[in-house]
mmCIF file of N, CA, C and O in Angstrom:
data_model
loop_
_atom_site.group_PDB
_atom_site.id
_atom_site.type_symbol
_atom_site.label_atom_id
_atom_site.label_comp_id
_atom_site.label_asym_id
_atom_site.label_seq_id
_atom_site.Cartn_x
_atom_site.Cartn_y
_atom_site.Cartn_z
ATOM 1 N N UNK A 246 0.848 -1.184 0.000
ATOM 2 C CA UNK A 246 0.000 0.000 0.000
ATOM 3 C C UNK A 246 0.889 1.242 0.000
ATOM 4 O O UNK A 246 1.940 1.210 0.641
ATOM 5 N N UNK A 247 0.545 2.296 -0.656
ATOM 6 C CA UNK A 247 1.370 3.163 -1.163
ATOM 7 C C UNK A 247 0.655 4.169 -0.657
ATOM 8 O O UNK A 247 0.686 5.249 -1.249
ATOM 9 N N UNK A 248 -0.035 4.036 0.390
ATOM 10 C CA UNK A 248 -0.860 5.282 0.883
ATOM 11 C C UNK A 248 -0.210 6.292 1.854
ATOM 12 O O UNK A 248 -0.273 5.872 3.009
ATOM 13 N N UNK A 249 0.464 7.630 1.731
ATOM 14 C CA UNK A 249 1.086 8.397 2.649
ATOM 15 C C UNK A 249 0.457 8.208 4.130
ATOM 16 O O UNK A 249 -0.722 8.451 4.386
ATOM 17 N N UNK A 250 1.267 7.808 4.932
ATOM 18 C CA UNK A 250 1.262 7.478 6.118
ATOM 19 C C UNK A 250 2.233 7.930 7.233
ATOM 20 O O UNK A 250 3.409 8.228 7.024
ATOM 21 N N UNK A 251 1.678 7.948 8.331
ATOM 22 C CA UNK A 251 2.955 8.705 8.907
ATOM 23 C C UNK A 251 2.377 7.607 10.869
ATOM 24 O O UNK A 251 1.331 7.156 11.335
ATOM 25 N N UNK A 252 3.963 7.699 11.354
ATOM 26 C CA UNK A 252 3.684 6.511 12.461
ATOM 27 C C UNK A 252 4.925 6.449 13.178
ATOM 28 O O UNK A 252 5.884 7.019 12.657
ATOM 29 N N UNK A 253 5.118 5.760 14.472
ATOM 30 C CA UNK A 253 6.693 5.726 14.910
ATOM 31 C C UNK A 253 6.869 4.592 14.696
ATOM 32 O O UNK A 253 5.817 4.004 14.443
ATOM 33 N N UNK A 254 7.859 3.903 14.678
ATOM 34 C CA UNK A 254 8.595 2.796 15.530
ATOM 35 C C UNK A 254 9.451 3.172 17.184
ATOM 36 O O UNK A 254 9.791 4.306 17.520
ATOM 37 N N UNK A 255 9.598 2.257 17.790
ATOM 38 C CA UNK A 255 9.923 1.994 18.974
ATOM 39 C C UNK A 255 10.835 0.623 18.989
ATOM 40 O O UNK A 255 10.418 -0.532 18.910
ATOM 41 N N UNK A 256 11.989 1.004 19.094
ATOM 42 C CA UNK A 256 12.960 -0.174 19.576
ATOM 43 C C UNK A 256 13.731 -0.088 20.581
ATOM 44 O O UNK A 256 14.385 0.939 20.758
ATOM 45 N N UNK A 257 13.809 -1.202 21.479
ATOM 46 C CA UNK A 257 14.500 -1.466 22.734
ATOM 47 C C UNK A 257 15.922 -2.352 22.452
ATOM 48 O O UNK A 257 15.718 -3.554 22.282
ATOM 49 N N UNK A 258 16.919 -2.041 22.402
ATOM 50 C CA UNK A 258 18.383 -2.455 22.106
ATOM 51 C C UNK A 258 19.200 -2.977 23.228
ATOM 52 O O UNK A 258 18.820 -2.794 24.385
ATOM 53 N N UNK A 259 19.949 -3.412 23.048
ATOM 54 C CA UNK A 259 21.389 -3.754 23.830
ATOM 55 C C UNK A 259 22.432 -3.106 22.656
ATOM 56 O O UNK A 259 22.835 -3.220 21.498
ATOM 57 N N UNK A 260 22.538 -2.293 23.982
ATOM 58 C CA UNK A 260 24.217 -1.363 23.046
ATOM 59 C C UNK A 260 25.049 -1.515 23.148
ATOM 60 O O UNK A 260 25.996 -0.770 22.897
ATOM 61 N N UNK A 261 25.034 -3.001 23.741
ATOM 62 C CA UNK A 261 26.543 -3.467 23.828
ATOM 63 C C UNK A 261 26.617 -4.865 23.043
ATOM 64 O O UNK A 261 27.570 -5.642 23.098
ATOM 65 N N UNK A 262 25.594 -5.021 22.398
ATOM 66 C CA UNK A 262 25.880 -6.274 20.800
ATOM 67 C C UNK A 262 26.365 -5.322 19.594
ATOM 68 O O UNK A 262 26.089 -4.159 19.298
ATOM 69 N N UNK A 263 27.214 -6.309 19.015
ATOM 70 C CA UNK A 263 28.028 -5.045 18.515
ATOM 71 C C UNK A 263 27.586 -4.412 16.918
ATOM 72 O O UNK A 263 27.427 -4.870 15.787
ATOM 73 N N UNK A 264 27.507 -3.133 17.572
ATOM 74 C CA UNK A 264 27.462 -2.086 16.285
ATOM 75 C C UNK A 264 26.305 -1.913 16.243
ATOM 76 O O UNK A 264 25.873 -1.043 15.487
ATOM 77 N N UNK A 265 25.577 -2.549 16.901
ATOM 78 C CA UNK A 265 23.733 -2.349 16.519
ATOM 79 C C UNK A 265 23.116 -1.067 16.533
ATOM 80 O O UNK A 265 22.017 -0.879 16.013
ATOM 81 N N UNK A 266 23.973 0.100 17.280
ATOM 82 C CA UNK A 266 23.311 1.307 17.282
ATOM 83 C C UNK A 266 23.885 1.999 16.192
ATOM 84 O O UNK A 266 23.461 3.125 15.932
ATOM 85 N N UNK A 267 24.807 1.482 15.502
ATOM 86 C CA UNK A 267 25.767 2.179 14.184
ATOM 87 C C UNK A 267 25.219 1.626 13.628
ATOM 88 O O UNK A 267 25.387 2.266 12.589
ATOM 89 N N UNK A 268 24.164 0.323 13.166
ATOM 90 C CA UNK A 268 23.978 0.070 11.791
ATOM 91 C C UNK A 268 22.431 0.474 12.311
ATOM 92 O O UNK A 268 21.884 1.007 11.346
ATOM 93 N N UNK A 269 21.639 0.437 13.297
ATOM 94 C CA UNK A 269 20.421 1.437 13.455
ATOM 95 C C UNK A 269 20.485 2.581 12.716
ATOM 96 O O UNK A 269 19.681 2.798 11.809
ATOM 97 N N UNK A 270 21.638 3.574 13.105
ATOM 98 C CA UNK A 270 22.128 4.463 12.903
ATOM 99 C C UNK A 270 21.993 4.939 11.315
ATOM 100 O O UNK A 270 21.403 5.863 10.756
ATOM 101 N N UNK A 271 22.818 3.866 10.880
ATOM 102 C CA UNK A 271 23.339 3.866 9.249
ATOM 103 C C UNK A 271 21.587 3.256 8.300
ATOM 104 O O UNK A 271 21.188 3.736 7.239
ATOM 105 N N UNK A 272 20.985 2.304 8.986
ATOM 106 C CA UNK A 272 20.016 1.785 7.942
ATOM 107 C C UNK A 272 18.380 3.270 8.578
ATOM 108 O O UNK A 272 17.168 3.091 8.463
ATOM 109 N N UNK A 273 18.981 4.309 9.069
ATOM 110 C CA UNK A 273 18.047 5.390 9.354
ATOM 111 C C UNK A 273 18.653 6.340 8.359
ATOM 112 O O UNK A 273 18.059 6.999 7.506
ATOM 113 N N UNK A 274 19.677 6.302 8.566
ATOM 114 C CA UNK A 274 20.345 7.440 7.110
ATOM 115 C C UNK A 274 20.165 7.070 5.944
ATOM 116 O O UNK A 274 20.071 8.052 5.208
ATOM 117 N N UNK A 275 20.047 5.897 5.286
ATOM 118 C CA UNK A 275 19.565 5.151 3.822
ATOM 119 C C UNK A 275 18.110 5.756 3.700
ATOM 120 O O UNK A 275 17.638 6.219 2.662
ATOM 121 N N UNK A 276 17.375 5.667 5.114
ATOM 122 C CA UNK A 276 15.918 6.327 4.505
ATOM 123 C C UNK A 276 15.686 7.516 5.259
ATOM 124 O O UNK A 276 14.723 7.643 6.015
ATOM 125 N N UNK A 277 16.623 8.457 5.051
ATOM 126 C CA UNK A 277 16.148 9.514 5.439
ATOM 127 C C UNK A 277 15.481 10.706 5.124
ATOM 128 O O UNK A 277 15.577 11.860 5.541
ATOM 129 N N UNK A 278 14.477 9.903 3.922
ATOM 130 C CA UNK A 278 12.980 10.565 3.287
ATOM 131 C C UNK A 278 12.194 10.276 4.215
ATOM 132 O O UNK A 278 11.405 11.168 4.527
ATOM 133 N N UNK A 279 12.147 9.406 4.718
ATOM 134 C CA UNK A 279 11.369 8.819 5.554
ATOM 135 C C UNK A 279 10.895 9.179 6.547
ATOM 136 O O UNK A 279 9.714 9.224 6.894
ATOM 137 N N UNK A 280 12.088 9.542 7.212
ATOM 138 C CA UNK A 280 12.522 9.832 8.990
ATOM 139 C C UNK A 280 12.066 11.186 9.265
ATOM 140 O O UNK A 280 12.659 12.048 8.616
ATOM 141 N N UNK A 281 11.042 11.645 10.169
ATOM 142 C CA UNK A 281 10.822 13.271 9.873
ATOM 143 C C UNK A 281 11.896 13.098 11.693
ATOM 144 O O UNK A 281 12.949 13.737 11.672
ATOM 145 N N UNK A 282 11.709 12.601 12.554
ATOM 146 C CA UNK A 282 12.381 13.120 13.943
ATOM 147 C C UNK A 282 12.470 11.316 14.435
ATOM 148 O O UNK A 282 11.837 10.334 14.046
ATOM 149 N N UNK A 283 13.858 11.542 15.721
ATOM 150 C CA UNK A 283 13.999 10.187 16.452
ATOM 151 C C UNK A 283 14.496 11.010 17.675
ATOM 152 O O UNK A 283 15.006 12.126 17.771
ATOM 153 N N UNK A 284 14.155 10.037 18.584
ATOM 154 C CA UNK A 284 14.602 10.321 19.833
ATOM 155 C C UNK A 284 15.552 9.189 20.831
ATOM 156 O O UNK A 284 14.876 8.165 20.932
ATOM 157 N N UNK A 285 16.762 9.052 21.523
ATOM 158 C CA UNK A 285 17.750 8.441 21.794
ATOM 159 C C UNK A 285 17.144 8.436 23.502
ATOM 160 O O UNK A 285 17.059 9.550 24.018
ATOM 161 N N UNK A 286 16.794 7.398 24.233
ATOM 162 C CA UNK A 286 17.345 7.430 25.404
ATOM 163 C C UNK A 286 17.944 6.264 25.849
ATOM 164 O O UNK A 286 17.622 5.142 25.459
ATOM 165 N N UNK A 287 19.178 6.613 27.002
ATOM 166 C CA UNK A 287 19.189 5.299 28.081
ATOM 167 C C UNK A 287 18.848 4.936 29.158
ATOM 168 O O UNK A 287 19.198 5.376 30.253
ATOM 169 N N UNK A 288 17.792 3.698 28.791
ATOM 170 C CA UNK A 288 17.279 3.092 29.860
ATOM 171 C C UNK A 288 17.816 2.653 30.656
ATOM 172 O O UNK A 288 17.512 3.073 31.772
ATOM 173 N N UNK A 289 18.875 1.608 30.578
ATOM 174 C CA UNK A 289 19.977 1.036 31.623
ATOM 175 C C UNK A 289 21.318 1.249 31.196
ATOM 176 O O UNK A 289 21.549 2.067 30.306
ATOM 177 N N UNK A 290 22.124 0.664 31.681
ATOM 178 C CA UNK A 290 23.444 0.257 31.491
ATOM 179 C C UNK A 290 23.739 -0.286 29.710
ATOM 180 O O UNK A 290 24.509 -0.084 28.771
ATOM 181 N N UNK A 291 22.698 -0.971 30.033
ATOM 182 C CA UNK A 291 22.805 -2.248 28.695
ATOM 183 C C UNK A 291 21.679 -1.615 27.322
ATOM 184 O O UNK A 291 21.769 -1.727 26.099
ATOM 185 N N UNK A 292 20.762 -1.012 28.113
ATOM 186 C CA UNK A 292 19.627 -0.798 27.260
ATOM 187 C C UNK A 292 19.334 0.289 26.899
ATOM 188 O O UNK A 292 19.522 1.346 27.501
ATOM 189 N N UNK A 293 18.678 0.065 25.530
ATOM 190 C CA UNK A 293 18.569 1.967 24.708
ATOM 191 C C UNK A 293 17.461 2.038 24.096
ATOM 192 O O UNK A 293 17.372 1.421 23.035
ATOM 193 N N UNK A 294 16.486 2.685 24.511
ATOM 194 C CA UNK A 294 15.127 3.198 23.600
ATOM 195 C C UNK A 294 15.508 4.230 22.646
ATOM 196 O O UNK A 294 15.930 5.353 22.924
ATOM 197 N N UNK A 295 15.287 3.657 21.324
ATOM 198 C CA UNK A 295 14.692 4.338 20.286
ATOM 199 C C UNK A 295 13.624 4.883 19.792
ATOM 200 O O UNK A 295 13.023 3.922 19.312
ATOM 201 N N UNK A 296 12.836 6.073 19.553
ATOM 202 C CA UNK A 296 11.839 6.338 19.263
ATOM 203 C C UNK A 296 12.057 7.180 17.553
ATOM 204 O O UNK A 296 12.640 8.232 17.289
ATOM 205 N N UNK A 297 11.287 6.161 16.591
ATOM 206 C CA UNK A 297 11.333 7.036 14.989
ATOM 207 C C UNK A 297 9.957 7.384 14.661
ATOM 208 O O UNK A 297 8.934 6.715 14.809
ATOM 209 N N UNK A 298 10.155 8.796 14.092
ATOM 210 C CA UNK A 298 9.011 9.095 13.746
ATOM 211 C C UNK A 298 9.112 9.133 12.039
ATOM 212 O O UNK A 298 10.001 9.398 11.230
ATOM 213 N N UNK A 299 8.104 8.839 11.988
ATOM 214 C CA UNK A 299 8.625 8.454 9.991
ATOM 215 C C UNK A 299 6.833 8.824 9.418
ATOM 216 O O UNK A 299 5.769 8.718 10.028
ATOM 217 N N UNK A 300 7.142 9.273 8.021
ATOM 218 C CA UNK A 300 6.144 10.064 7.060
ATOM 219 C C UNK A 300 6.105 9.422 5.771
ATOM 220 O O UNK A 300 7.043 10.044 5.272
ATOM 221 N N UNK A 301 5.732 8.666 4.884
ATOM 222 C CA UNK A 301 6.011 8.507 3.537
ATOM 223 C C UNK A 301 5.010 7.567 3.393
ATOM 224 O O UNK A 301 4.142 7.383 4.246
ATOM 225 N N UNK A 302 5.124 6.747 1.980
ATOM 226 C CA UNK A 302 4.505 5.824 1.819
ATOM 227 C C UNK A 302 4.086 4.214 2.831
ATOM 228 O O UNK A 302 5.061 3.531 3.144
ATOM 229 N N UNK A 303 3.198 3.899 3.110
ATOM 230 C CA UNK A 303 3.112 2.841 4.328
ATOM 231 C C UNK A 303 4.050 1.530 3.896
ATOM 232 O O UNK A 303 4.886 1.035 4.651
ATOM 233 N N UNK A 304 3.768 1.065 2.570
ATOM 234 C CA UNK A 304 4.650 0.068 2.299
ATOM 235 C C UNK A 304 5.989 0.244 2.762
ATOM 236 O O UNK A 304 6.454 -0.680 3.429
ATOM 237 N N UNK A 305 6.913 1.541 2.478
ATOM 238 C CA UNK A 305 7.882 1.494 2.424
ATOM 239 C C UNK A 305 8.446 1.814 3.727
ATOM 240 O O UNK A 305 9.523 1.554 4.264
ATOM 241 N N UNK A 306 7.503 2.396 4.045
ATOM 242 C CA UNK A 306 7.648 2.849 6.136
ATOM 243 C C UNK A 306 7.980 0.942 6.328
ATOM 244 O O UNK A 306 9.065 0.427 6.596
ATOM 245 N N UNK A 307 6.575 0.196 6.069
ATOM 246 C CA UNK A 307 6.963 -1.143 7.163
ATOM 247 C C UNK A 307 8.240 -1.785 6.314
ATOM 248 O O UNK A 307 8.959 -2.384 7.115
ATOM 249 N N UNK A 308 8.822 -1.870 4.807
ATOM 250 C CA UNK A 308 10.249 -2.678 5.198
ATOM 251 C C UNK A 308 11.163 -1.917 5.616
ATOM 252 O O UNK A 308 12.311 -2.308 5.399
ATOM 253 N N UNK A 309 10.982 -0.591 6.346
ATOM 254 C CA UNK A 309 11.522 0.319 6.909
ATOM 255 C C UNK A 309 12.254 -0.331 8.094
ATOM 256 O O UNK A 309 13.375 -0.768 8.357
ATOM 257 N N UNK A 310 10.896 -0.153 8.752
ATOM 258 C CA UNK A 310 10.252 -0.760 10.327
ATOM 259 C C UNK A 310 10.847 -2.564 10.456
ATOM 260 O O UNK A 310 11.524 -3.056 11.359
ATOM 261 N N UNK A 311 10.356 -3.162 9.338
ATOM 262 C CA UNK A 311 10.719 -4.522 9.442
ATOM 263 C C UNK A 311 12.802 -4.407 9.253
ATOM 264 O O UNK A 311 13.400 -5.418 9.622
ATOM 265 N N UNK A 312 13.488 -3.465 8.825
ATOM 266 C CA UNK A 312 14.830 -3.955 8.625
ATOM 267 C C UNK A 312 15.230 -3.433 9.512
ATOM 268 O O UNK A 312 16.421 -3.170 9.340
ATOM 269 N N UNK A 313 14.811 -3.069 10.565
ATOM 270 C CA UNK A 313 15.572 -2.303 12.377
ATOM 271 C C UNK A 313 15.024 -3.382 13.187
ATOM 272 O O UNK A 313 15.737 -4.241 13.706
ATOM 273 N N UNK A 314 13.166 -3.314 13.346
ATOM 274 C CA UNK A 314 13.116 -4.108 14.359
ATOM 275 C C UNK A 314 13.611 -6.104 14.048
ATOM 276 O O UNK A 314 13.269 -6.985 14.838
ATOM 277 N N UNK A 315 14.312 -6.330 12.943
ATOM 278 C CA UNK A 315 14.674 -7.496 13.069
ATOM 279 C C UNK A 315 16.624 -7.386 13.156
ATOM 280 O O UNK A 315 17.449 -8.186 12.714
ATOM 281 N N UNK A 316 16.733 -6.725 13.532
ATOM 282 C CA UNK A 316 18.067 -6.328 13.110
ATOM 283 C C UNK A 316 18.595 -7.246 14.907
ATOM 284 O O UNK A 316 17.774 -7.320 15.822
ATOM 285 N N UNK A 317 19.791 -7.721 15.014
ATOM 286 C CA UNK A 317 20.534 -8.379 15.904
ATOM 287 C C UNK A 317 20.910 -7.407 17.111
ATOM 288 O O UNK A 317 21.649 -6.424 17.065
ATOM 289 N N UNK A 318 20.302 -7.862 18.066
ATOM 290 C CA UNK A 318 20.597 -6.825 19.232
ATOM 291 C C UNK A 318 19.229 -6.584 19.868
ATOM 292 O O UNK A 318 18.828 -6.698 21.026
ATOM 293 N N UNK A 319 18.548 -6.152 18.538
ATOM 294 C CA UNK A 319 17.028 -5.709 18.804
ATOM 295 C C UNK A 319 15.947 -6.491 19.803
ATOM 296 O O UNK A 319 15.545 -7.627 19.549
ATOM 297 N N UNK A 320 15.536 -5.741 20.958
ATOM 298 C CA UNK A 320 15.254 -6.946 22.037
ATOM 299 C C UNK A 320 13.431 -6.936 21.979
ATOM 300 O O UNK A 320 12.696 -7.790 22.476
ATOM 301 N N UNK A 321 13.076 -5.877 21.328
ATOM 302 C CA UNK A 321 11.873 -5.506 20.959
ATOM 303 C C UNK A 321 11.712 -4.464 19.786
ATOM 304 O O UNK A 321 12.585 -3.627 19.559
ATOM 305 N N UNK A 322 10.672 -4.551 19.130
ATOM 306 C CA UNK A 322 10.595 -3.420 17.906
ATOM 307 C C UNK A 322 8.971 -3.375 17.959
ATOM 308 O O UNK A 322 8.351 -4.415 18.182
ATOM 309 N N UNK A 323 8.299 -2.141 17.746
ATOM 310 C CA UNK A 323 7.394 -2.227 16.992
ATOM 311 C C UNK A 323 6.726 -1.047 16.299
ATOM 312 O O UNK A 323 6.770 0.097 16.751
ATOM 313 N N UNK A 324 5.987 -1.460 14.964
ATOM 314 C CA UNK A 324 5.392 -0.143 14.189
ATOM 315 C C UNK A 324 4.285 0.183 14.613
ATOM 316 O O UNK A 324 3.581 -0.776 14.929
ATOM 317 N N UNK A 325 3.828 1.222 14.754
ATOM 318 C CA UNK A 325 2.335 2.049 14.902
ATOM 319 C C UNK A 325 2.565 3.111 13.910
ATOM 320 O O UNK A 325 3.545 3.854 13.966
ATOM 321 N N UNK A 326 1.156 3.218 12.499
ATOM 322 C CA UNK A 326 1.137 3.653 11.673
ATOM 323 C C UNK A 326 -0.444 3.654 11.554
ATOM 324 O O UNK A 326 -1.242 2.848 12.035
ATOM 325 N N UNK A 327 -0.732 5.048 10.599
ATOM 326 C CA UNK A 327 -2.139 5.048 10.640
ATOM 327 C C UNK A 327 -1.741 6.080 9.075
ATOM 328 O O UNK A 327 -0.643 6.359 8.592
ATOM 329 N N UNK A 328 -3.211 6.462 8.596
ATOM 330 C CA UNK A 328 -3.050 7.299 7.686
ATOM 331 C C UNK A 328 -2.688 8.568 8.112
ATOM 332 O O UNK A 328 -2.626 8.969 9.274
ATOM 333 N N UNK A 329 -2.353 9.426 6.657
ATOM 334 C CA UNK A 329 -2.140 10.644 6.721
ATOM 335 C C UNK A 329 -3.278 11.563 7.374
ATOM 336 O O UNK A 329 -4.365 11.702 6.814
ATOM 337 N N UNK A 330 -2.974 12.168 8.558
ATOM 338 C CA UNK A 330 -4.217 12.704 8.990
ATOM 339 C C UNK A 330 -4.465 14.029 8.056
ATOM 340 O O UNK A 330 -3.369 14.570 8.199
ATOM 341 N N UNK A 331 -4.979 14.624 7.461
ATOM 342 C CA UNK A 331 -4.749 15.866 7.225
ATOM 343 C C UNK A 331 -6.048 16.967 7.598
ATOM 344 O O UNK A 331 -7.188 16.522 7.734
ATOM 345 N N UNK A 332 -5.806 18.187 7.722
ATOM 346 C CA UNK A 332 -6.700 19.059 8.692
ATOM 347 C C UNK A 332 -7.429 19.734 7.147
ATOM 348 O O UNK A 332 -7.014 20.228 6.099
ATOM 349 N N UNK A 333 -8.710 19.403 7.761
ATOM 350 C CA UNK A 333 -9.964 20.181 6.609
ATOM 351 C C UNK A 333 -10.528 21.168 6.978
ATOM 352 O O UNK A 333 -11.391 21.142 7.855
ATOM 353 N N UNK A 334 -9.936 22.792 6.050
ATOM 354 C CA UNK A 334 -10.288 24.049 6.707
ATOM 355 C C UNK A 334 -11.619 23.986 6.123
ATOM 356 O O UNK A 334 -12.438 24.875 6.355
#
């Protein structure tokens, strides 16, 4: 479905399997049509919430969504996506 959509993902990491926040990192810069804002925190020692906020086509948002949250390290992922809301003056 090619319908403009806009939605986050949410991933929970270990930042200490290696490189997982550099190739997070790197496979967010490949679509960075996509990406309108992300947000970085640390939860623990070990653990790192990701929050992406992403805009574009829905298809291409979820193999977006599907090539992070399956990515090695990744201890949870998930998409929430809905349509384009848009405001009717």
């Amino acid at each position: 479905d090619s319908t403009e959509s806009i939605g986050t993902i949410t991933l929970i990491y270990d930042h200490h399997t290696s490189e997982t926040g550099d190739k997070l990192t790197g496979i967010a810069h490949d679509h960075h049509d996509l990406v309108v804002s992300s947000s970085h925190v640390h939860l623990t020692h070990d653990s790192c919430l990701e929050v992406v906020i992403v805009k574009g086509p829905g298809n291409r948002i979820r193999s977006f969504a599907d090539s992070l949250t399956s990515m090695r390290g990744v201890k949870h992922g998930e998409l929430v996506i809905t349509g384009l809301v848009e405001d009717k003056l």
